[in-house]
Amino acid sequence: GEDVEQSLFLSVREGDSSVINCTYTDSSSTYLYWYKQEPGAGLQLLTYIFSNMDMKQDQRLTVLLNKKDKHLSLRIADTQTGDSAIYFCAESPGYQKVTFGTGTKLQVIP
Amino acid sequence: DVKVTQSSRYLVKRTGEKVFLECVQDMDHENMFWYRQDPGLGLRLIYFSYDVKMKEKGDIPEGYSVSREKKERFSLILESASTNQTSMYLCASSFPPGVQGVHYGYTFGSGTRLTVV
């Protein structure tokens, strides 16, 4: 079945860039997503990318997709303490079911 | 803004009790989902529904059931709560393909943290 893998933890200093990586196995993935979960809250859709794109930029967020290697990354520029959260990578073949990774906990050190 | 509302943020129940977790969305979404979230395991799909009165088992349906009598409401039922069902429960909803926009991303509720003692 489909699988989405992420490292569990990342620590960065405030003001540095953060890069969160994700690999997936489903070659029919059409949509790839990044969600953010703040403590005690549900998941919030941060951004998404279609599989026919290589890159998408949205303010401080840059998503890079290497479809050949099935590798997705999220770069957060100028990381702030408010960016501390768990970040989930997810993929979907384009219909209902979305598969989520286990989440990467980002710790921002002041 | 799309809103998905879960009726309780925190619940404490006793082993063997029947537990109802309620989820309501206000954006006329056809699809609704129940997940549980546990440390190190990420999100695991319990049940989902693509329409009123329809339900499909997810990856871990054992010990759970669901009800979808109205489009906006999707209830998760623990028939006889056990301590291994202590978890964070997340409800989500989305449009089906071809209806809205192009990414089919989910909208999540704030979660219900259930403790079974």
CSV table of N, CA, C and O in Angstrom, one decimal, chain A residues 8 30-33 35 37 39-45 48-50 56 86 88 92-103, chain B residues 9-10 31 33 35 37 40-43 45 48 50 58-59 88 90 94-97 102-111 113:
chain,number,residue,atom,x,y,z
A,8,LEU,N,11.2,12.3,12.4
A,8,LEU,CA,10.3,12.6,13.5
A,8,LEU,C,10.6,14.0,14.1
A,8,LEU,O,9.7,14.6,14.7
A,30,THR,N,-1.0,12.3,-7.2
A,30,THR,CA,-1.3,13.5,-8.0
A,30,THR,C,-1.2,14.8,-7.3
A,30,THR,O,-0.8,15.8,-7.8
A,31,TYR,N,-1.6,14.7,-6.0
A,31,TYR,CA,-1.6,15.9,-5.1
A,31,TYR,C,-0.7,15.6,-3.9
A,31,TYR,O,-0.8,14.5,-3.3
A,32,LEU,N,0.1,16.5,-3.6
A,32,LEU,CA,1.0,16.4,-2.4
A,32,LEU,C,0.8,17.6,-1.5
A,32,LEU,O,0.7,18.7,-2.0
A,33,TYR,N,0.7,17.4,-0.2
A,33,TYR,CA,0.2,18.4,0.7
A,33,TYR,C,1.2,18.5,1.9
A,33,TYR,O,1.9,17.6,2.3
A,35,TYR,N,0.7,19.9,5.9
A,35,TYR,CA,-0.2,20.4,6.9
A,35,TYR,C,0.6,20.7,8.1
A,35,TYR,O,1.7,20.2,8.4
A,37,GLN,N,0.3,21.3,12.4
A,37,GLN,CA,-0.5,21.1,13.6
A,37,GLN,C,0.2,21.7,14.8
A,37,GLN,O,1.3,21.3,15.2
A,39,PRO,N,0.2,22.8,18.9
A,39,PRO,CA,-0.1,22.0,20.1
A,39,PRO,C,-1.6,22.1,20.4
A,39,PRO,O,-2.2,23.2,20.5
A,40,GLY,N,-2.2,20.9,20.6
A,40,GLY,CA,-3.6,20.9,21.1
A,40,GLY,C,-4.6,21.2,20.0
A,40,GLY,O,-5.8,21.3,20.3
A,41,ALA,N,-4.2,21.3,18.7
A,41,ALA,CA,-5.1,21.7,17.7
A,41,ALA,C,-5.2,20.6,16.6
A,41,ALA,O,-4.4,19.7,16.6
A,42,GLY,N,-6.1,20.8,15.7
A,42,GLY,CA,-6.2,20.0,14.5
A,42,GLY,C,-5.2,20.3,13.5
A,42,GLY,O,-4.3,21.2,13.7
A,43,LEU,N,-5.2,19.7,12.3
A,43,LEU,CA,-4.3,20.0,11.2
A,43,LEU,C,-4.8,21.1,10.4
A,43,LEU,O,-6.0,21.1,10.1
A,44,GLN,N,-3.9,21.9,9.9
A,44,GLN,CA,-4.2,23.0,9.1
A,44,GLN,C,-3.5,22.9,7.7
A,44,GLN,O,-2.3,22.7,7.7
A,45,LEU,N,-4.2,22.9,6.6
A,45,LEU,CA,-3.5,22.8,5.3
A,45,LEU,C,-2.7,24.0,5.1
A,45,LEU,O,-3.2,25.2,5.0
A,48,TYR,N,0.0,23.0,-1.0
A,48,TYR,CA,-0.1,21.8,-1.8
A,48,TYR,C,0.6,22.0,-3.1
A,48,TYR,O,0.8,23.1,-3.5
A,49,ILE,N,0.9,20.9,-3.8
A,49,ILE,CA,1.5,21.0,-5.1
A,49,ILE,C,1.0,19.8,-5.9
A,49,ILE,O,0.7,18.8,-5.4
A,50,PHE,N,0.8,20.1,-7.2
A,50,PHE,CA,0.4,19.1,-8.1
A,50,PHE,C,1.7,18.3,-8.6
A,50,PHE,O,2.8,18.9,-8.6
A,56,LYS,N,6.8,25.2,-5.8
A,56,LYS,CA,5.8,26.1,-5.5
A,56,LYS,C,6.3,27.0,-4.3
A,56,LYS,O,6.8,26.5,-3.3
A,86,ILE,N,4.0,20.5,14.5
A,86,ILE,CA,4.3,19.3,13.8
A,86,ILE,C,3.8,19.5,12.4
A,86,ILE,O,2.7,20.0,12.1
A,88,PHE,N,3.0,17.7,8.7
A,88,PHE,CA,2.7,16.4,8.1
A,88,PHE,C,2.7,16.6,6.6
A,88,PHE,O,2.1,17.5,6.0
A,92,SER,N,-2.1,12.1,-2.3
A,92,SER,CA,-3.4,11.6,-2.8
A,92,SER,C,-3.3,11.3,-4.3
A,92,SER,O,-2.7,12.1,-5.0
A,93,PRO,N,-3.9,10.2,-4.7
A,93,PRO,CA,-3.9,10.0,-6.2
A,93,PRO,C,-4.9,10.8,-6.9
A,93,PRO,O,-5.0,10.8,-8.1
A,94,GLY,N,-5.6,11.6,-6.2
A,94,GLY,CA,-6.6,12.6,-6.8
A,94,GLY,C,-8.0,12.2,-6.6
A,94,GLY,O,-8.9,13.0,-7.0
A,95,TYR,N,-8.3,11.2,-5.9
A,95,TYR,CA,-9.6,11.0,-5.4
A,95,TYR,C,-9.6,11.0,-3.9
A,95,TYR,O,-8.8,11.6,-3.3
A,96,GLN,N,-10.6,10.4,-3.3
A,96,GLN,CA,-10.9,10.7,-1.9
A,96,GLN,C,-9.8,10.5,-0.9
A,96,GLN,O,-9.5,11.3,0.0
A,97,LYS,N,-9.1,9.4,-1.0
A,97,LYS,CA,-8.2,9.0,0.2
A,97,LYS,C,-6.9,9.7,0.1
A,97,LYS,O,-6.2,9.6,-0.8
A,98,VAL,N,-6.5,10.3,1.3
A,98,VAL,CA,-5.2,10.9,1.5
A,98,VAL,C,-4.4,10.1,2.5
A,98,VAL,O,-5.0,9.7,3.5
A,99,THR,N,-3.2,9.9,2.2
A,99,THR,CA,-2.3,9.2,3.1
A,99,THR,C,-1.3,10.2,3.7
A,99,THR,O,-0.7,11.0,3.0
A,100,PHE,N,-1.3,10.1,5.0
A,100,PHE,CA,-0.4,11.1,5.8
A,100,PHE,C,0.9,10.4,6.3
A,100,PHE,O,0.9,9.2,6.6
A,101,GLY,N,1.9,11.2,6.4
A,101,GLY,CA,3.1,10.8,7.0
A,101,GLY,C,3.0,10.8,8.5
A,101,GLY,O,1.9,11.2,9.1
A,102,THR,N,4.0,10.4,9.3
A,102,THR,CA,3.9,10.4,10.7
A,102,THR,C,4.2,11.7,11.4
A,102,THR,O,4.0,11.9,12.6
A,103,GLY,N,4.6,12.7,10.6
A,103,GLY,CA,4.8,14.1,11.1
A,103,GLY,C,6.2,14.3,11.6
A,103,GLY,O,6.8,13.4,12.1
B,9,ARG,N,-13.5,19.0,23.4
B,9,ARG,CA,-12.1,19.0,23.3
B,9,ARG,C,-11.4,17.9,24.2
B,9,ARG,O,-10.4,17.3,23.8
B,10,TYR,N,-12.0,17.7,25.3
B,10,TYR,CA,-11.5,16.7,26.3
B,10,TYR,C,-12.6,15.8,26.8
B,10,TYR,O,-13.7,16.4,27.1
B,31,ASN,N,-17.6,14.4,1.7
B,31,ASN,CA,-16.7,13.4,2.4
B,31,ASN,C,-16.4,13.8,3.8
B,31,ASN,O,-16.1,15.0,4.1
B,33,PHE,N,-14.3,12.1,7.5
B,33,PHE,CA,-13.3,11.2,7.9
B,33,PHE,C,-13.1,11.2,9.4
B,33,PHE,O,-13.2,12.3,10.0
B,35,TYR,N,-10.1,10.1,12.1
B,35,TYR,CA,-8.7,9.6,12.4
B,35,TYR,C,-8.5,9.5,13.9
B,35,TYR,O,-9.1,10.3,14.6
B,37,GLN,N,-4.9,9.9,16.3
B,37,GLN,CA,-3.6,10.3,16.3
B,37,GLN,C,-2.8,9.9,17.6
B,37,GLN,O,-3.3,10.3,18.7
B,40,GLY,N,4.2,9.0,17.4
B,40,GLY,CA,5.0,8.1,16.7
B,40,GLY,C,4.3,7.3,15.6
B,40,GLY,O,4.9,6.6,14.8
B,41,LEU,N,2.9,7.3,15.6
B,41,LEU,CA,2.1,6.6,14.7
B,41,LEU,C,1.5,7.4,13.6
B,41,LEU,O,0.8,7.0,12.7
B,42,GLY,N,1.5,8.7,13.8
B,42,GLY,CA,0.9,9.6,12.9
B,42,GLY,C,-0.7,9.5,12.9
B,42,GLY,O,-1.2,9.2,14.0
B,43,LEU,N,-1.3,9.8,11.8
B,43,LEU,CA,-2.8,9.7,11.7
B,43,LEU,C,-3.2,8.3,11.1
B,43,LEU,O,-2.6,7.9,10.1
B,45,LEU,N,-6.5,6.1,9.8
B,45,LEU,CA,-7.9,6.3,9.4
B,45,LEU,C,-8.8,5.2,10.0
B,45,LEU,O,-8.5,4.0,9.8
B,48,PHE,N,-14.6,6.3,7.1
B,48,PHE,CA,-14.9,7.5,6.3
B,48,PHE,C,-16.2,7.3,5.6
B,48,PHE,O,-16.8,6.2,5.6
B,50,TYR,N,-18.6,8.9,2.2
B,50,TYR,CA,-18.6,9.7,1.0
B,50,TYR,C,-20.0,10.3,0.8
B,50,TYR,O,-20.2,11.1,-0.2
B,58,GLY,N,-11.8,2.2,7.4
B,58,GLY,CA,-10.5,2.6,7.2
B,58,GLY,C,-9.5,1.6,7.5
B,58,GLY,O,-9.8,0.4,7.4
B,59,ASP,N,-8.4,2.0,8.1
B,59,ASP,CA,-7.3,1.0,8.4
B,59,ASP,C,-7.4,0.4,9.7
B,59,ASP,O,-6.9,-0.7,9.9
B,88,MET,N,-6.0,10.9,20.7
B,88,MET,CA,-6.6,12.1,20.1
B,88,MET,C,-7.4,11.7,18.8
B,88,MET,O,-6.8,11.0,18.0
B,90,LEU,N,-9.5,12.9,15.5
B,90,LEU,CA,-9.6,14.1,14.6
B,90,LEU,C,-10.6,13.7,13.5
B,90,LEU,O,-10.6,12.7,12.9
B,94,SER,N,-14.1,17.0,3.3
B,94,SER,CA,-13.6,17.6,2.0
B,94,SER,C,-14.7,17.4,1.0
B,94,SER,O,-15.6,16.6,1.1
B,95,PHE,N,-14.5,18.2,-0.1
B,95,PHE,CA,-15.3,17.9,-1.3
B,95,PHE,C,-14.8,16.7,-2.0
B,95,PHE,O,-13.6,16.4,-2.0
B,96,PRO,N,-15.7,16.1,-2.8
B,96,PRO,CA,-15.2,15.0,-3.7
B,96,PRO,C,-14.5,15.6,-4.9
B,96,PRO,O,-14.7,16.8,-5.2
B,97,PRO,N,-13.8,14.8,-5.7
B,97,PRO,CA,-13.2,15.3,-6.9
B,97,PRO,C,-14.2,15.9,-7.9
B,97,PRO,O,-15.3,15.5,-8.0
B,102,VAL,N,-9.2,22.2,-6.7
B,102,VAL,CA,-8.4,21.3,-7.4
B,102,VAL,C,-7.5,20.4,-6.5
B,102,VAL,O,-6.8,19.6,-6.9
B,103,HIS,N,-7.5,20.7,-5.2
B,103,HIS,CA,-6.6,20.0,-4.4
B,103,HIS,C,-7.2,19.0,-3.4
B,103,HIS,O,-6.5,18.2,-2.9
B,104,TYR,N,-8.5,19.1,-3.2
B,104,TYR,CA,-9.2,18.1,-2.3
B,104,TYR,C,-8.5,18.0,-1.0
B,104,TYR,O,-8.6,17.0,-0.3
B,105,GLY,N,-7.9,19.1,-0.5
B,105,GLY,CA,-7.3,19.0,0.8
B,105,GLY,C,-8.4,18.9,1.9
B,105,GLY,O,-9.5,19.4,1.7
B,106,TYR,N,-8.1,18.3,3.0
B,106,TYR,CA,-9.0,18.2,4.1
B,106,TYR,C,-9.0,19.4,5.0
B,106,TYR,O,-8.0,20.1,5.2
B,107,THR,N,-10.2,19.6,5.6
B,107,THR,CA,-10.4,20.6,6.6
B,107,THR,C,-10.6,19.8,7.9
B,107,THR,O,-11.5,18.9,8.0
B,108,PHE,N,-9.8,20.0,8.9
B,108,PHE,CA,-9.8,19.3,10.2
B,108,PHE,C,-10.5,20.1,11.3
B,108,PHE,O,-10.4,21.3,11.3
B,109,GLY,N,-11.1,19.3,12.2
B,109,GLY,CA,-11.6,19.9,13.4
B,109,GLY,C,-10.4,20.0,14.4
B,109,GLY,O,-9.3,19.6,14.1
B,110,SER,N,-10.7,20.6,15.6
B,110,SER,CA,-9.7,20.8,16.5
B,110,SER,C,-9.2,19.6,17.3
B,110,SER,O,-8.3,19.6,18.0
B,111,GLY,N,-10.0,18.5,17.2
B,111,GLY,CA,-9.6,17.3,17.9
B,111,GLY,C,-10.4,17.1,19.2
B,111,GLY,O,-10.7,18.1,19.9
B,113,ARG,N,-9.5,14.9,22.7
B,113,ARG,CA,-8.6,14.1,23.4
B,113,ARG,C,-9.4,13.2,24.4
B,113,ARG,O,-10.0,13.7,25.3
